[in-house]
PDB file of C-alpha atoms in Angstrom:
ATOM      1  CA  UNK A 226      57.181 109.270  85.743  1.00 67.00           C
ATOM      2  CA  UNK A 227      54.022 109.386  83.658  1.00 84.00           C
ATOM      3  CA  UNK A 228      51.112 108.164  85.769  1.00 93.00           C
ATOM      4  CA  UNK A 229      47.905 107.597  83.838  1.00 95.00           C
ATOM      5  CA  UNK A 230      46.009 105.826  86.620  1.00 97.00           C
ATOM      6  CA  UNK A 231      46.314 107.265  90.151  1.00 97.00           C
ATOM      7  CA  UNK A 232      45.708 104.734  92.953  1.00 97.00           C
ATOM      8  CA  UNK A 233      42.176 106.071  93.445  1.00 97.00           C
ATOM      9  CA  UNK A 234      41.355 105.521  89.751  1.00 96.00           C
ATOM     10  CA  UNK A 235      42.766 101.989  89.883  1.00 96.00           C
ATOM     11  CA  UNK A 236      40.482 101.247  92.850  1.00 96.00           C
ATOM     12  CA  UNK A 237      37.497 102.673  90.970  1.00 95.00           C
ATOM     13  CA  UNK A 238      38.227 100.587  87.890  1.00 95.00           C
ATOM     14  CA  UNK A 239      38.788  97.431  89.944  1.00 94.00           C
ATOM     15  CA  UNK A 240      35.370  97.879  91.553  1.00 94.00           C
ATOM     16  CA  UNK A 241      33.577  98.242  88.250  1.00 87.00           C
ATOM     17  CA  UNK A 242      30.881 100.685  87.200  1.00 84.00           C
ATOM     18  CA  UNK A 243      28.157  99.478  89.548  1.00 86.00           C
ATOM     19  CA  UNK A 244      30.111  98.813  92.753  1.00 91.00           C
ATOM     20  CA  UNK A 245      31.422 101.103  95.452  1.00 94.00           C
ATOM     21  CA  UNK A 246      35.225 101.122  95.291  1.00 94.00           C
ATOM     22  CA  UNK A 247      37.336 100.350  98.336  1.00 93.00           C
ATOM     23  CA  UNK A 248      39.588 103.392  98.247  1.00 95.00           C
ATOM     24  CA  UNK A 249      43.060 103.326  99.780  1.00 95.00           C
ATOM     25  CA  UNK A 250      43.715 105.518 102.799  1.00 94.00           C
ATOM     26  CA  UNK A 251      46.095 108.457 102.418  1.00 95.00           C
ATOM     27  CA  UNK A 252      48.878 106.349 103.971  1.00 94.00           C
ATOM     28  CA  UNK A 253      48.167 103.398 101.664  1.00 95.00           C
ATOM     29  CA  UNK A 254      48.010 105.698  98.645  1.00 96.00           C
ATOM     30  CA  UNK A 255      51.418 107.135  99.533  1.00 95.00           C
ATOM     31  CA  UNK A 256      52.877 103.610  99.567  1.00 95.00           C
ATOM     32  CA  UNK A 257      51.090 102.529  96.377  1.00 97.00           C
ATOM     33  CA  UNK A 258      52.217 105.637  94.470  1.00 96.00           C
ATOM     34  CA  UNK A 259      55.746 105.840  95.909  1.00 95.00           C
ATOM     35  CA  UNK A 260      58.152 106.676  93.054  1.00 92.00           C
ATOM     36  CA  UNK A 261      60.397 103.995  91.623  1.00 90.00           C
ATOM     37  CA  UNK A 262      64.101 104.351  92.235  1.00 86.00           C
ATOM     38  CA  UNK A 263      63.792 105.333  95.845  1.00 80.00           C
ATOM     39  CA  UNK A 264      63.521 103.443  99.068  1.00 84.00           C
ATOM     40  CA  UNK A 265      60.598 103.454 101.435  1.00 84.00           C
ATOM     41  CA  UNK A 266      60.185 102.022 104.893  1.00 84.00           C
ATOM     42  CA  UNK A 267      56.653 101.011 105.731  1.00 85.00           C
ATOM     43  CA  UNK A 268      55.986 100.124 109.345  1.00 86.00           C
ATOM     44  CA  UNK A 269      52.622  98.487 109.845  1.00 87.00           C
ATOM     45  CA  UNK A 270      51.131  96.124 112.364  1.00 86.00           C
ATOM     46  CA  UNK A 271      48.968  93.063 111.944  1.00 83.00           C
ATOM     47  CA  UNK A 272      45.686  93.688 110.166  1.00 87.00           C
ATOM     48  CA  UNK A 273      46.730  97.101 108.874  1.00 88.00           C
ATOM     49  CA  UNK A 274      46.368  96.226 105.184  1.00 88.00           C
ATOM     50  CA  UNK A 275      49.969  95.431 104.213  1.00 90.00           C
ATOM     51  CA  UNK A 276      49.046  92.625 101.801  1.00 91.00           C
ATOM     52  CA  UNK A 277      46.222  94.700 100.332  1.00 92.00           C
ATOM     53  CA  UNK A 278      48.548  97.643  99.798  1.00 95.00           C
ATOM     54  CA  UNK A 279      51.327  95.494  98.293  1.00 94.00           C
ATOM     55  CA  UNK A 280      48.889  93.912  95.825  1.00 95.00           C
ATOM     56  CA  UNK A 281      47.473  97.317  94.907  1.00 96.00           C
ATOM     57  CA  UNK A 282      50.977  98.700  94.362  1.00 96.00           C
ATOM     58  CA  UNK A 283      51.783  95.937  91.888  1.00 95.00           C
ATOM     59  CA  UNK A 284      48.543  96.599  89.981  1.00 95.00           C
ATOM     60  CA  UNK A 285      49.259 100.347  90.001  1.00 97.00           C
ATOM     61  CA  UNK A 286      52.813  99.814  88.701  1.00 95.00           C
ATOM     62  CA  UNK A 287      51.646  97.476  85.918  1.00 93.00           C
ATOM     63  CA  UNK A 288      48.592  99.595  85.054  1.00 94.00           C
ATOM     64  CA  UNK A 289      50.816 102.620  84.529  1.00 95.00           C
ATOM     65  CA  UNK A 290      53.404 100.703  82.522  1.00 92.00           C
ATOM     66  CA  UNK A 291      56.119 101.412  85.074  1.00 94.00           C
ATOM     67  CA  UNK A 292      57.029  97.725  85.375  1.00 92.00           C
ATOM     68  CA  UNK A 293      56.120  94.453  83.727  1.00 90.00           C
ATOM     69  CA  UNK A 294      54.630  91.876  86.099  1.00 89.00           C
ATOM     70  CA  UNK A 295      57.628  89.572  85.691  1.00 90.00           C
ATOM     71  CA  UNK A 296      59.893  92.355  86.998  1.00 93.00           C
ATOM     72  CA  UNK A 297      58.203  92.242  90.409  1.00 93.00           C
ATOM     73  CA  UNK A 298      59.472  90.175  93.324  1.00 94.00           C
ATOM     74  CA  UNK A 299      57.280  89.863  96.398  1.00 94.00           C
ATOM     75  CA  UNK A 300      58.841  88.400  99.528  1.00 94.00           C
ATOM     76  CA  UNK A 301      57.074  87.454 102.735  1.00 92.00           C
ATOM     77  CA  UNK A 302      57.966  85.537 105.862  1.00 92.00           C
ATOM     78  CA  UNK A 303      55.373  82.756 105.648  1.00 93.00           C
ATOM     79  CA  UNK A 304      54.062  80.447 102.923  1.00 95.00           C
ATOM     80  CA  UNK A 305      50.518  81.442 103.866  1.00 95.00           C
ATOM     81  CA  UNK A 306      51.263  85.141 103.336  1.00 93.00           C
ATOM     82  CA  UNK A 307      53.097  84.417 100.067  1.00 95.00           C
ATOM     83  CA  UNK A 308      50.134  82.415  98.773  1.00 96.00           C
ATOM     84  CA  UNK A 309      47.681  85.132  99.739  1.00 95.00           C
ATOM     85  CA  UNK A 310      49.772  87.870  98.126  1.00 95.00           C
ATOM     86  CA  UNK A 311      50.242  85.794  94.953  1.00 95.00           C
ATOM     87  CA  UNK A 312      46.471  85.190  94.693  1.00 96.00           C
ATOM     88  CA  UNK A 313      45.593  88.836  95.278  1.00 95.00           C
ATOM     89  CA  UNK A 314      48.069  90.089  92.686  1.00 95.00           C
ATOM     90  CA  UNK A 315      47.024  87.560  90.044  1.00 92.00           C
ATOM     91  CA  UNK A 316      43.318  88.157  90.655  1.00 93.00           C
ATOM     92  CA  UNK A 317      43.629  91.918  90.614  1.00 93.00           C
ATOM     93  CA  UNK A 318      45.738  92.035  87.467  1.00 92.00           C
ATOM     94  CA  UNK A 319      43.216  89.832  85.676  1.00 90.00           C
ATOM     95  CA  UNK A 320      40.263  91.848  87.007  1.00 91.00           C
ATOM     96  CA  UNK A 321      41.918  95.163  86.161  1.00 92.00           C
ATOM     97  CA  UNK A 322      42.436  94.072  82.560  1.00 89.00           C
ATOM     98  CA  UNK A 323      38.810  92.958  82.283  1.00 89.00           C
ATOM     99  CA  UNK A 324      37.514  96.163  83.885  1.00 92.00           C
ATOM    100  CA  UNK A 325      39.668  98.299  81.597  1.00 91.00           C
ATOM    101  CA  UNK A 326      38.248  96.556  78.535  1.00 89.00           C
ATOM    102  CA  UNK A 327      34.731  97.034  79.923  1.00 92.00           C
ATOM    103  CA  UNK A 328      35.343 100.730  80.642  1.00 93.00           C
ATOM    104  CA  UNK A 329      36.768 101.216  77.135  1.00 91.00           C
ATOM    105  CA  UNK A 330      33.628  99.674  75.617  1.00 91.00           C
ATOM    106  CA  UNK A 331      31.432 101.935  77.773  1.00 91.00           C
ATOM    107  CA  UNK A 332      33.497 104.980  76.745  1.00 93.00           C
ATOM    108  CA  UNK A 333      34.321 105.940  80.340  1.00 93.00           C
ATOM    109  CA  UNK A 334      38.090 106.281  79.843  1.00 94.00           C
ATOM    110  CA  UNK A 335      39.830 109.518  78.944  1.00 94.00           C
ATOM    111  CA  UNK A 336      42.297 109.629  76.020  1.00 93.00           C
ATOM    112  CA  UNK A 337      45.393 108.765  78.080  1.00 92.00           C
ATOM    113  CA  UNK A 338      43.564 105.937  79.855  1.00 94.00           C
ATOM    114  CA  UNK A 339      42.314 104.583  76.517  1.00 92.00           C
ATOM    115  CA  UNK A 340      45.827 104.546  75.086  1.00 89.00           C
ATOM    116  CA  UNK A 341      47.188 102.739  78.130  1.00 89.00           C
ATOM    117  CA  UNK A 342      44.228 100.339  78.087  1.00 89.00           C
ATOM    118  CA  UNK A 343      45.071  99.450  74.508  1.00 86.00           C
ATOM    119  CA  UNK A 344      48.716  98.729  75.399  1.00 83.00           C
ATOM    120  CA  UNK A 345      47.748  96.724  78.456  1.00 83.00           C
ATOM    121  CA  UNK A 346      45.076  94.855  76.508  1.00 78.00           C
ATOM    122  CA  UNK A 347      47.694  93.750  73.983  1.00 76.00           C
ATOM    123  CA  UNK A 348      49.965  92.545  76.796  1.00 74.00           C
ATOM    124  CA  UNK A 349      47.076  90.681  78.424  1.00 72.00           C
ATOM    125  CA  UNK A 350      46.185  89.025  75.113  1.00 68.00           C
ATOM    126  CA  UNK A 351      49.738  87.650  74.977  1.00 71.00           C
ATOM    127  CA  UNK A 352      49.345  86.391  78.551  1.00 70.00           C
ATOM    128  CA  UNK A 353      51.036  88.276  81.359  1.00 71.00           C
ATOM    129  CA  UNK A 354      53.796  86.572  83.259  1.00 81.00           C
ATOM    130  CA  UNK A 355      52.949  86.888  86.922  1.00 86.00           C
ATOM    131  CA  UNK A 356      55.265  88.357  89.535  1.00 91.00           C
ATOM    132  CA  UNK A 357      57.392  85.991  91.583  1.00 93.00           C
ATOM    133  CA  UNK A 358      56.054  85.780  95.129  1.00 96.00           C
ATOM    134  CA  UNK A 359      57.662  83.535  97.716  1.00 95.00           C
ATOM    135  CA  UNK A 360      59.070  83.411 101.201  1.00 96.00           C
ATOM    136  CA  UNK A 361      62.489  84.835 101.951  1.00 95.00           C
ATOM    137  CA  UNK A 362      63.766  81.316 102.706  1.00 94.00           C
ATOM    138  CA  UNK A 363      62.397  79.792  99.507  1.00 95.00           C
ATOM    139  CA  UNK A 364      63.741  82.599  97.349  1.00 94.00           C
ATOM    140  CA  UNK A 365      67.192  82.433  98.963  1.00 93.00           C
ATOM    141  CA  UNK A 366      67.294  78.643  98.558  1.00 92.00           C
ATOM    142  CA  UNK A 367      66.455  79.046  94.876  1.00 92.00           C
ATOM    143  CA  UNK A 368      69.218  81.596  94.382  1.00 91.00           C
ATOM    144  CA  UNK A 369      71.739  79.351  96.125  1.00 90.00           C
ATOM    145  CA  UNK A 370      70.657  76.363  94.063  1.00 89.00           C
ATOM    146  CA  UNK A 371      70.831  78.334  90.820  1.00 88.00           C
ATOM    147  CA  UNK A 372      74.343  79.628  91.447  1.00 86.00           C
ATOM    148  CA  UNK A 373      75.800  76.711  93.351  1.00 77.00           C
ATOM    149  CA  UNK A 374      79.095  75.537  91.930  1.00 63.00           C
ATOM    150  CA  UNK A 375      79.271  71.825  91.153  1.00 64.00           C
ATOM    151  CA  UNK A 376      82.851  71.841  92.501  1.00 61.00           C
ATOM    152  CA  UNK A 377      81.752  72.866  95.979  1.00 55.00           C
ATOM    153  CA  UNK A 378      81.368  69.959  98.312  1.00 55.00           C
ATOM    154  CA  UNK A 379      78.985  70.104 101.207  1.00 57.00           C
ATOM    155  CA  UNK A 380      80.272  69.075 104.617  1.00 58.00           C
ATOM    156  CA  UNK A 381      78.354  68.963 107.814  1.00 57.00           C
ATOM    157  CA  UNK A 382      80.205  70.666 110.633  1.00 58.00           C
ATOM    158  CA  UNK A 383      79.771  69.117 114.044  1.00 56.00           C
TER     159      UNK A 383
END
């Protein structure tokens, strides 16, 4: 796995050159940078930064070219949480692209970052497809609807 932008660098770029970045904690960084292909269990209570960390993970994955945004599926329990996660991901991806272009113009990227910025800039110019973010129920209903056989009849059991 070739990581060009560690989670800390992503946070710095998202903040911009004149702002103080909101850096992830060590625990959040471990979740954001968890390798693909493995499983991870994250146990976190209310207000612990789950949505923040999930959004930052998506940006980190896309920034490093490990996934395309349309390959990401975010599932939550409530419509409110799904909407918030969707907004954070979309806003951060857009902001990251803008900040990368700004940093490239200022000459504050190293060679590897510049190369990745160029690739990401081309993808952004074409318009990134955003990740799918929904509730578990909505996603499951969509899957059932997509694969439902027209020969199956629905009966209500009483």
